[in-house]
Amino acid sequence: MTLHHAKFRPFRTLIAAALVAVAAPLAAEEVTQKAGDLTLRANLELAAGKSPKDGVVLITHGTLAHNGMELIKALQEGLKAKGYNSLAINLSYGLDARPSSMYDCPTPHVHNHTDAIEEIAAWTTWLKDKGATRIALLGHSRGGNQTAWALAEKDDPVYTSAVLVAPQTWEPGYLAKDYKARYKVELKPLLEKAEKLVKEGKGDTLIDMDFIYCEKTRAAAKSVVSYYKDDPRMDTPTLLAKTKKPVLVIMGSNDTTVKGLPEKMAKVADGKRIQAVTIEGADHFFMDLYGDEVVEQAAKFIGWK
């Protein structure tokens, strides 16, 4: 299904949201919890008259980003205006109480792709301890893949559904090809070095290299393997076959960041448990009014009363 922007409806949506915000006091709160030696941070937004017992949408951001980025803030504000509570987590990336800002590239990378899955599980437990009996998962970009991974391998009875916004895709050999195109360097020798170190029990050894979006930084051998080793689970549409809960994938027609998502989703979306919609004109970050459309679709799909 493809969504075309109505010319005036998003403006009315903004006006309605503004009126709700004026009528109801803000209920935003930074919350924390301990996970081993790390302090995890998140932003909890409670809708007017609601508590976690009424359900919470657990939101995960994208690669090396944070829970204060424009899209995540727009999602939380829009969901609150519609009466939905949300918790936007700030992935730690192995750093204690990591601030809500883009990852500082010179900082050595000691995090793994799968750390996010563990942190989603930790925040799920935290919400359950606060009385939440239903949680909808929502993730953007790489966070969409990590959300799908959590749903596939750490499903919890409290999860009701998941909304994946422009989730990550993968193909065999894609990571090496993308690395070469981005940095003009072959990935294979670096990955082989990292795999050898991990096999020798030296996974924490730092390697000087370009890593993800960061030029001339250092990354732990285990991190290199986690992010760059070919793994079909990096492909979100492939993961969806392993999930049991309802899933909605939201795509932008002008998204040039995620490769092949519409074609892949056409093969797995059945229009029932797995659904897909395209927002015409939106790019990977669904800026401005496109974010409102994401909220509309997410709230309609989650469907809590």
mmCIF file of C-alpha atoms in Angstrom, residues 11 16 27 30 34 43 47 59 82 97-98 120 144 147 160 172 185 188 195 200 204 222 243 249 274 285 291 299:
data_model
loop_
_atom_site.group_PDB
_atom_site.id
_atom_site.type_symbol
_atom_site.label_atom_id
_atom_site.label_comp_id
_atom_site.label_asym_id
_atom_site.label_seq_id
_atom_site.Cartn_x
_atom_site.Cartn_y
_atom_site.Cartn_z
ATOM 1 C CA PHE A 11 -1.671 20.457 9.156
ATOM 2 C CA ALA A 16 -4.775 18.918 17.107
ATOM 3 C CA ALA A 27 4.895 14.154 31.358
ATOM 4 C CA GLU A 30 14.515 10.885 31.760
ATOM 5 C CA LYS A 34 21.897 -0.209 35.584
ATOM 6 C CA ASN A 43 13.130 9.191 27.709
ATOM 7 C CA ALA A 47 0.154 10.667 27.633
ATOM 8 C CA ILE A 59 11.391 3.008 20.499
ATOM 9 C CA LYS A 82 -2.781 10.280 20.306
ATOM 10 C CA ALA A 97 25.245 7.076 30.647
ATOM 11 C CA ARG A 98 25.886 7.920 26.982
ATOM 12 C CA ILE A 120 15.714 -3.756 24.369
ATOM 13 C CA GLY A 144 14.432 -1.540 13.049
ATOM 14 C CA THR A 147 13.918 -4.568 16.987
ATOM 15 C CA THR A 160 1.770 -7.007 21.089
ATOM 16 C CA PRO A 172 25.695 -11.587 0.928
ATOM 17 C CA VAL A 185 39.835 -0.091 1.402
ATOM 18 C CA LYS A 188 38.353 -8.754 3.987
ATOM 19 C CA GLU A 195 38.105 -12.975 13.471
ATOM 20 C CA GLU A 200 42.377 -16.383 20.131
ATOM 21 C CA ASP A 204 38.837 -6.640 23.036
ATOM 22 C CA LYS A 222 34.709 -8.413 18.485
ATOM 23 C CA THR A 243 8.597 -13.564 14.206
ATOM 24 C CA VAL A 249 7.096 -2.036 7.911
ATOM 25 C CA ILE A 274 3.174 -8.810 8.077
ATOM 26 C CA PHE A 285 14.511 10.111 8.056
ATOM 27 C CA GLY A 291 6.957 11.935 10.598
ATOM 28 C CA ALA A 299 -0.937 4.245 15.991
#
